[in-house]
PDB file of C-alpha atoms in Angstrom:
ATOM      1  CA  MET A  11     -17.132  14.667   6.932  1.00 85.00           C
ATOM      2  CA  ALA A  12     -14.730  11.724   6.727  1.00 86.00           C
ATOM      3  CA  TYR A  13     -11.179  12.494   7.812  1.00 82.00           C
ATOM      4  CA  GLU A  14      -7.993  10.648   6.907  1.00 87.00           C
ATOM      5  CA  HIS A  15      -4.669  11.429   8.574  1.00 89.00           C
ATOM      6  CA  TYR A  16      -1.266  10.479   7.171  1.00 87.00           C
ATOM      7  CA  LEU A  17       1.993  10.577   9.097  1.00 86.00           C
ATOM      8  CA  THR A  18       5.506   9.621   8.015  1.00 86.00           C
ATOM      9  CA  ALA A  19       8.130   9.760  10.753  1.00 85.00           C
ATOM     10  CA  GLN A  20      11.833   8.960  10.848  1.00 84.00           C
ATOM     11  CA  LEU A  21      13.058   7.129  13.938  1.00 82.00           C
ATOM     12  CA  PRO A  22      16.303   5.566  15.117  1.00 80.00           C
ATOM     13  CA  THR A  23      16.516   2.051  13.699  1.00 80.00           C
ATOM     14  CA  LYS A  24      16.310   0.365  17.107  1.00 80.00           C
ATOM     15  CA  GLU A  25      13.068   2.217  17.935  1.00 81.00           C
ATOM     16  CA  ILE A  26      10.984   1.072  14.939  1.00 83.00           C
ATOM     17  CA  LYS A  27       9.822  -2.238  16.419  1.00 84.00           C
ATOM     18  CA  SER A  28       9.275  -0.738  19.870  1.00 83.00           C
ATOM     19  CA  VAL A  29       7.118   2.140  18.630  1.00 85.00           C
ATOM     20  CA  CYS A  30       5.020  -0.196  16.448  1.00 85.00           C
ATOM     21  CA  HIS A  31       4.390  -2.394  19.487  1.00 86.00           C
ATOM     22  CA  LYS A  32       3.411   0.632  21.620  1.00 85.00           C
ATOM     23  CA  LEU A  33       0.967   1.851  18.970  1.00 84.00           C
ATOM     24  CA  GLN A  34      -0.704  -1.560  18.823  1.00 84.00           C
ATOM     25  CA  LEU A  35      -0.966  -1.765  22.614  1.00 83.00           C
ATOM     26  CA  LEU A  36      -2.438   1.738  22.794  1.00 81.00           C
ATOM     27  CA  CYS A  37      -5.102   0.756  20.285  1.00 80.00           C
ATOM     28  CA  GLN A  38      -5.855  -2.676  21.777  1.00 77.00           C
ATOM     29  CA  GLN A  39      -5.813  -1.759  25.478  1.00 73.00           C
ATOM     30  CA  GLU A  40      -6.437   1.927  26.174  1.00 63.00           C
ATOM     31  CA  MET A  41      -8.672   2.568  23.144  1.00 63.00           C
ATOM     32  CA  GLU A  42     -10.237  -0.862  22.772  1.00 61.00           C
ATOM     33  CA  LYS A  43     -13.758   0.436  22.051  1.00 66.00           C
ATOM     34  CA  GLU A  44     -12.660   3.528  20.110  1.00 75.00           C
ATOM     35  CA  SER A  45     -10.109   2.150  17.655  1.00 79.00           C
ATOM     36  CA  THR A  46      -9.455  -0.716  15.272  1.00 82.00           C
ATOM     37  CA  ILE A  47      -6.220  -1.845  13.637  1.00 83.00           C
ATOM     38  CA  LEU A  48      -7.023  -2.364   9.949  1.00 84.00           C
ATOM     39  CA  HIS A  49      -3.508  -3.275   8.843  1.00 84.00           C
ATOM     40  CA  SER A  50      -0.097  -3.656  10.459  1.00 84.00           C
ATOM     41  CA  SER A  51       3.277  -4.669   8.983  1.00 84.00           C
ATOM     42  CA  LEU A  52       6.874  -4.594  10.180  1.00 84.00           C
ATOM     43  CA  SER A  53      10.034  -5.152   8.124  1.00 82.00           C
ATOM     44  CA  ASN A  54      13.365  -6.095   9.719  1.00 77.00           C
ATOM     45  CA  ASP A  55      15.542  -5.581   6.630  1.00 71.00           C
ATOM     46  CA  GLU A  56      18.727  -3.499   6.551  1.00 70.00           C
ATOM     47  CA  LYS A  57      16.535  -0.401   6.834  1.00 76.00           C
ATOM     48  CA  PRO A  58      13.569  -1.450   9.010  1.00 80.00           C
ATOM     49  CA  TYR A  59      10.200   0.218   8.614  1.00 82.00           C
ATOM     50  CA  GLY A  60       6.712  -0.192  10.002  1.00 86.00           C
ATOM     51  CA  ARG A  61       3.218   0.573   8.680  1.00 88.00           C
ATOM     52  CA  ILE A  62       0.012   0.722  10.697  1.00 87.00           C
ATOM     53  CA  HIS A  63      -3.470   1.669   9.512  1.00 89.00           C
ATOM     54  CA  PHE A  64      -6.061   2.576  12.195  1.00 86.00           C
ATOM     55  CA  ARG A  65      -9.736   3.435  12.335  1.00 86.00           C
ATOM     56  CA  ILE A  66      -9.995   5.570  15.466  1.00 84.00           C
ATOM     57  CA  HIS A  67     -12.278   7.994  17.298  1.00 84.00           C
ATOM     58  CA  PRO A  68     -11.322  11.625  16.510  1.00 83.00           C
ATOM     59  CA  ASN A  69     -10.442  12.263  20.168  1.00 83.00           C
ATOM     60  CA  GLY A  70      -7.619   9.707  19.995  1.00 81.00           C
ATOM     61  CA  VAL A  71      -5.956  10.850  16.767  1.00 84.00           C
ATOM     62  CA  ASP A  72      -3.499  13.277  18.363  1.00 83.00           C
ATOM     63  CA  LYS A  73      -2.506  10.734  20.989  1.00 84.00           C
ATOM     64  CA  ILE A  74      -1.669   8.128  18.327  1.00 82.00           C
ATOM     65  CA  ILE A  75       0.265  10.610  16.185  1.00 83.00           C
ATOM     66  CA  ASP A  76       2.187  12.013  19.166  1.00 83.00           C
ATOM     67  CA  LEU A  77       3.274   8.527  20.192  1.00 82.00           C
ATOM     68  CA  ALA A  78       4.384   7.704  16.644  1.00 81.00           C
ATOM     69  CA  SER A  79       6.509  10.839  16.309  1.00 80.00           C
ATOM     70  CA  GLU A  80       7.914  11.380  19.815  1.00 79.00           C
ATOM     71  CA  GLN A  81      11.113   9.389  19.118  1.00 69.00           C
ATOM     72  CA  GLY A  82      12.037  11.137  15.882  1.00 68.00           C
ATOM     73  CA  GLY A  83      11.274  13.796  13.330  1.00 77.00           C
ATOM     74  CA  VAL A  84       8.089  14.063  11.313  1.00 79.00           C
ATOM     75  CA  ILE A  85       8.856  13.885   7.590  1.00 80.00           C
ATOM     76  CA  GLN A  86       5.286  14.411   6.433  1.00 81.00           C
ATOM     77  CA  ARG A  87       1.910  14.992   8.033  1.00 84.00           C
ATOM     78  CA  GLU A  88      -1.277  15.396   6.043  1.00 84.00           C
ATOM     79  CA  THR A  89      -5.017  15.454   6.727  1.00 86.00           C
ATOM     80  CA  LYS A  90      -7.687  14.950   4.075  1.00 87.00           C
ATOM     81  CA  ALA A  91     -11.422  15.528   4.451  1.00 87.00           C
ATOM     82  CA  GLU A  92     -14.171  14.100   2.254  1.00 85.00           C
ATOM     83  CA  ASP A  93     -17.780  15.295   2.356  1.00 87.00           C
ATOM     84  CA  LEU A  94     -19.991  12.178   2.329  1.00 83.00           C
ATOM     85  CA  GLN A  95     -23.314  13.895   2.993  1.00 87.00           C
ATOM     86  CA  ASP A  96     -24.658  13.544  -0.566  1.00 89.00           C
ATOM     87  CA  VAL A  97     -23.511   9.919  -0.775  1.00 89.00           C
ATOM     88  CA  ILE A  98     -25.184   9.067   2.542  1.00 89.00           C
ATOM     89  CA  ILE A  99     -28.452  10.781   1.542  1.00 91.00           C
ATOM     90  CA  ASP A 100     -28.513   9.047  -1.854  1.00 92.00           C
ATOM     91  CA  ASN A 101     -27.828   5.671  -0.236  1.00 90.00           C
ATOM     92  CA  GLN A 102     -30.627   6.243   2.293  1.00 91.00           C
ATOM     93  CA  LYS A 103     -33.134   7.148  -0.435  1.00 93.00           C
ATOM     94  CA  ARG A 104     -32.304   4.027  -2.438  1.00 93.00           C
ATOM     95  CA  LEU A 105     -32.625   1.924   0.716  1.00 92.00           C
ATOM     96  CA  GLU A 106     -36.057   3.383   1.549  1.00 92.00           C
ATOM     97  CA  MET A 107     -37.278   2.750  -2.014  1.00 93.00           C
ATOM     98  CA  LEU A 108     -36.158  -0.871  -1.849  1.00 92.00           C
ATOM     99  CA  LEU A 109     -37.832  -1.370   1.541  1.00 91.00           C
ATOM    100  CA  GLN A 110     -41.112  -0.006   0.143  1.00 92.00           C
ATOM    101  CA  TYR A 111     -40.773  -2.251  -2.911  1.00 89.00           C
ATOM    102  CA  GLN A 112     -40.123  -5.205  -0.621  1.00 90.00           C
ATOM    103  CA  SER A 113     -43.314  -4.462   1.331  1.00 90.00           C
ATOM    104  CA  ARG A 114     -45.357  -4.420  -1.888  1.00 89.00           C
ATOM    105  CA  LEU A 115     -43.844  -7.717  -2.970  1.00 87.00           C
ATOM    106  CA  VAL A 116     -44.752  -9.264   0.370  1.00 86.00           C
ATOM    107  CA  GLU A 117     -48.365  -8.073  -0.054  1.00 85.00           C
ATOM    108  CA  LEU A 118     -48.429  -9.477  -3.580  1.00 83.00           C
ATOM    109  CA  GLU A 119     -47.063 -12.771  -2.291  1.00 80.00           C
ATOM    110  CA  GLN A 120     -49.872 -13.031   0.232  1.00 82.00           C
ATOM    111  CA  LYS A 121     -52.523 -12.232  -2.371  1.00 79.00           C
ATOM    112  CA  SER A 122     -51.140 -14.795  -4.833  1.00 75.00           C
ATOM    113  CA  ALA A 123     -51.117 -17.745  -2.479  1.00 70.00           C
ATOM    114  CA  SER A 124     -53.057 -19.895  -4.947  1.00 74.00           C
ATOM    115  CA  ASP A 125     -51.060 -18.945  -8.038  1.00 75.00           C
ATOM    116  CA  ILE A 126     -47.885 -21.084  -7.988  1.00 79.00           C
ATOM    117  CA  ASP A 127     -46.231 -19.398 -10.980  1.00 80.00           C
ATOM    118  CA  THR A 128     -46.743 -15.943  -9.528  1.00 80.00           C
ATOM    119  CA  LEU A 129     -45.486 -17.084  -6.138  1.00 80.00           C
ATOM    120  CA  ILE A 130     -42.249 -18.402  -7.671  1.00 83.00           C
ATOM    121  CA  LYS A 131     -41.625 -15.147  -9.552  1.00 85.00           C
ATOM    122  CA  VAL A 132     -42.395 -13.014  -6.495  1.00 84.00           C
ATOM    123  CA  ALA A 133     -40.127 -15.178  -4.305  1.00 86.00           C
ATOM    124  CA  GLU A 134     -37.254 -14.764  -6.768  1.00 87.00           C
ATOM    125  CA  LYS A 135     -37.766 -10.999  -6.861  1.00 89.00           C
ATOM    126  CA  LEU A 136     -37.946 -10.840  -3.061  1.00 89.00           C
ATOM    127  CA  ALA A 137     -34.619 -12.672  -2.790  1.00 91.00           C
ATOM    128  CA  SER A 138     -33.016 -10.220  -5.232  1.00 90.00           C
ATOM    129  CA  VAL A 139     -34.435  -7.192  -3.407  1.00 90.00           C
ATOM    130  CA  GLN A 140     -33.337  -8.571  -0.033  1.00 91.00           C
ATOM    131  CA  SER A 141     -29.792  -8.952  -1.370  1.00 92.00           C
ATOM    132  CA  ASP A 142     -29.791  -5.325  -2.585  1.00 92.00           C
ATOM    133  CA  ILE A 143     -31.152  -4.135   0.772  1.00 91.00           C
ATOM    134  CA  GLU A 144     -28.427  -5.952   2.693  1.00 92.00           C
ATOM    135  CA  TYR A 145     -25.782  -4.461   0.395  1.00 92.00           C
ATOM    136  CA  LEU A 146     -27.077  -0.901   0.914  1.00 92.00           C
ATOM    137  CA  GLN A 147     -27.384  -1.447   4.677  1.00 92.00           C
ATOM    138  CA  GLY A 148     -23.780  -2.577   4.772  1.00 92.00           C
ATOM    139  CA  LYS A 149     -22.720   0.423   2.690  1.00 90.00           C
ATOM    140  CA  LYS A 150     -24.661   2.730   5.023  1.00 89.00           C
ATOM    141  CA  ALA A 151     -22.881   1.288   8.057  1.00 89.00           C
ATOM    142  CA  LYS A 152     -19.476   1.792   6.426  1.00 86.00           C
ATOM    143  CA  LEU A 153     -20.261   5.379   5.426  1.00 88.00           C
ATOM    144  CA  LEU A 154     -21.479   6.241   8.929  1.00 86.00           C
ATOM    145  CA  LYS A 155     -18.381   4.655  10.436  1.00 84.00           C
ATOM    146  CA  ARG A 156     -16.178   6.769   8.182  1.00 82.00           C
ATOM    147  CA  THR A 157     -17.872   9.915   9.482  1.00 85.00           C
ATOM    148  CA  GLN A 158     -17.712   8.801  13.119  1.00 84.00           C
ATOM    149  CA  MET A 159     -14.200   7.292  13.132  1.00 85.00           C
ATOM    150  CA  ASP A 160     -11.122   8.843  11.517  1.00 86.00           C
ATOM    151  CA  ALA A 161      -8.651   6.844   9.429  1.00 87.00           C
ATOM    152  CA  VAL A 162      -4.990   7.146  10.455  1.00 87.00           C
ATOM    153  CA  GLN A 163      -2.120   5.762   8.380  1.00 88.00           C
ATOM    154  CA  ILE A 164       1.333   5.812   9.953  1.00 87.00           C
ATOM    155  CA  GLU A 165       4.650   4.949   8.320  1.00 87.00           C
ATOM    156  CA  LEU A 166       7.804   4.667  10.410  1.00 86.00           C
ATOM    157  CA  HIS A 167      11.141   4.791   8.579  1.00 85.00           C
ATOM    158  CA  SER A 168      14.599   4.278  10.024  1.00 81.00           C
ATOM    159  CA  LYS A 169      17.249   6.945   9.683  1.00 72.00           C
ATOM    160  CA  SER A 170      19.596   6.386   6.749  1.00 57.00           C
ATOM    161  CA  TYR A 171      22.820   6.206   8.763  1.00 51.00           C
ATOM    162  CA  THR A 172      23.433   6.162  12.476  1.00 51.00           C
ATOM    163  CA  SER A 173      27.114   7.218  12.389  1.00 56.00           C
ATOM    164  CA  PHE A 174      29.982   8.378  10.157  1.00 58.00           C
ATOM    165  CA  TRP A 175      31.340   4.839   9.894  1.00 59.00           C
ATOM    166  CA  ALA A 176      28.012   3.169   9.017  1.00 58.00           C
ATOM    167  CA  PRO A 177      28.283   3.483   5.208  1.00 62.00           C
ATOM    168  CA  ILE A 178      31.977   2.458   5.317  1.00 69.00           C
ATOM    169  CA  SER A 179      31.157  -0.571   7.438  1.00 66.00           C
ATOM    170  CA  ASP A 180      28.320  -1.474   5.066  1.00 63.00           C
ATOM    171  CA  SER A 181      30.682  -1.285   2.062  1.00 71.00           C
ATOM    172  CA  LEU A 182      33.291  -3.468   3.772  1.00 70.00           C
ATOM    173  CA  SER A 183      30.682  -6.055   4.680  1.00 70.00           C
ATOM    174  CA  HIS A 184      29.816  -6.399   0.980  1.00 71.00           C
ATOM    175  CA  PHE A 185      33.429  -6.191  -0.254  1.00 75.00           C
ATOM    176  CA  GLY A 186      33.758  -9.906  -1.073  1.00 78.00           C
ATOM    177  CA  GLU A 187      30.431 -10.018  -2.893  1.00 78.00           C
ATOM    178  CA  ASN A 188      31.193  -6.843  -4.865  1.00 79.00           C
ATOM    179  CA  LEU A 189      34.691  -8.113  -5.764  1.00 81.00           C
ATOM    180  CA  SER A 190      33.246 -11.384  -7.031  1.00 83.00           C
ATOM    181  CA  ASP A 191      30.637  -9.562  -9.108  1.00 82.00           C
ATOM    182  CA  GLY A 192      33.281  -7.208 -10.519  1.00 83.00           C
ATOM    183  CA  LEU A 193      35.592 -10.077 -11.570  1.00 85.00           C
ATOM    184  CA  SER A 194      32.674 -11.917 -13.113  1.00 86.00           C
ATOM    185  CA  GLU A 195      31.698  -8.890 -15.191  1.00 86.00           C
ATOM    186  CA  ALA A 196      35.336  -8.294 -16.225  1.00 85.00           C
ATOM    187  CA  ILE A 197      35.742 -11.914 -17.420  1.00 88.00           C
ATOM    188  CA  THR A 198      32.463 -11.669 -19.345  1.00 88.00           C
ATOM    189  CA  ALA A 199      33.631  -8.430 -20.998  1.00 85.00           C
ATOM    190  CA  ILE A 200      36.959 -10.039 -22.007  1.00 87.00           C
ATOM    191  CA  ALA A 201      35.116 -13.011 -23.494  1.00 86.00           C
ATOM    192  CA  TYR A 202      33.044 -10.655 -25.663  1.00 85.00           C
ATOM    193  CA  LEU A 203      35.973  -8.419 -26.682  1.00 85.00           C
ATOM    194  CA  LEU A 204      38.588 -11.100 -27.445  1.00 86.00           C
ATOM    195  CA  PRO A 205      37.136 -12.302 -30.816  1.00 86.00           C
ATOM    196  CA  TRP A 206      36.668  -8.721 -32.011  1.00 88.00           C
ATOM    197  CA  THR A 207      40.224  -7.853 -30.982  1.00 87.00           C
ATOM    198  CA  LEU A 208      41.635 -10.781 -32.989  1.00 86.00           C
ATOM    199  CA  ILE A 209      39.539  -9.876 -36.024  1.00 89.00           C
ATOM    200  CA  THR A 210      40.643  -6.229 -35.806  1.00 88.00           C
ATOM    201  CA  LEU A 211      44.313  -7.208 -35.555  1.00 86.00           C
ATOM    202  CA  PHE A 212      43.979  -9.569 -38.556  1.00 86.00           C
ATOM    203  CA  LEU A 213      42.303  -6.878 -40.666  1.00 86.00           C
ATOM    204  CA  PHE A 214      44.932  -4.354 -39.650  1.00 84.00           C
ATOM    205  CA  TYR A 215      47.685  -6.813 -40.641  1.00 83.00           C
ATOM    206  CA  MET A 216      46.093  -7.516 -44.057  1.00 84.00           C
ATOM    207  CA  ILE A 217      45.591  -3.800 -44.775  1.00 85.00           C
ATOM    208  CA  ARG A 218      49.216  -3.143 -43.901  1.00 81.00           C
ATOM    209  CA  ILE A 219      50.435  -5.901 -46.272  1.00 83.00           C
ATOM    210  CA  ILE A 220      48.299  -4.533 -49.116  1.00 82.00           C
ATOM    211  CA  TRP A 221      49.486  -1.008 -48.429  1.00 82.00           C
ATOM    212  CA  ARG A 222      53.170  -2.115 -48.557  1.00 78.00           C
ATOM    213  CA  LYS A 223      52.634  -3.955 -51.892  1.00 76.00           C
ATOM    214  CA  THR A 224      50.950  -0.845 -53.280  1.00 78.00           C
ATOM    215  CA  ARG A 225      53.916   1.329 -52.217  1.00 69.00           C
ATOM    216  CA  ALA A 226      56.384  -1.080 -53.774  1.00 62.00           C
TER     217      ALA A 226
END
């Protein structure tokens, strides 16, 4: 079975970078031979967040997850399992067939030492078979690693607001920019409406004149 663990935790903003660093150190130092960091990213925007993707021995999964969530609340935790037994068996059968085919080609190559044309064709086929064998061997190694090492994906999000005044302070900090945008949009709206207003007033004036002449 291949297991994948997903964790999303919410931490205080100031703890995001620190926890990401601790997770990397835990993987690189304490679990050097039992874990690998596949991907790591850290954003220092207004709402910082971190993402780390591990390949780790099953015995270390809980330790990684506990460290990621000890500073804040867990928003989501999920574990998925995938049965790879049939895939591994099928891959092994195809690999064995190719190895047997390769052996026959080698025998044919030795028997055709005097036939240049046959040798060229056999050499080309051997190169193709060798490429397929290497591909399946690589696939086998990856499948076995997935069954021996669990995948862990961790996302660390900062809390939305740290205090009552945070959203007010954020609004004030953008007051000038928002005011400028608002005035710009108002001027644009006036520019669009002004011609139509003049046309409407002119039509209203003409209709009124015609109506008065009709009454007279």
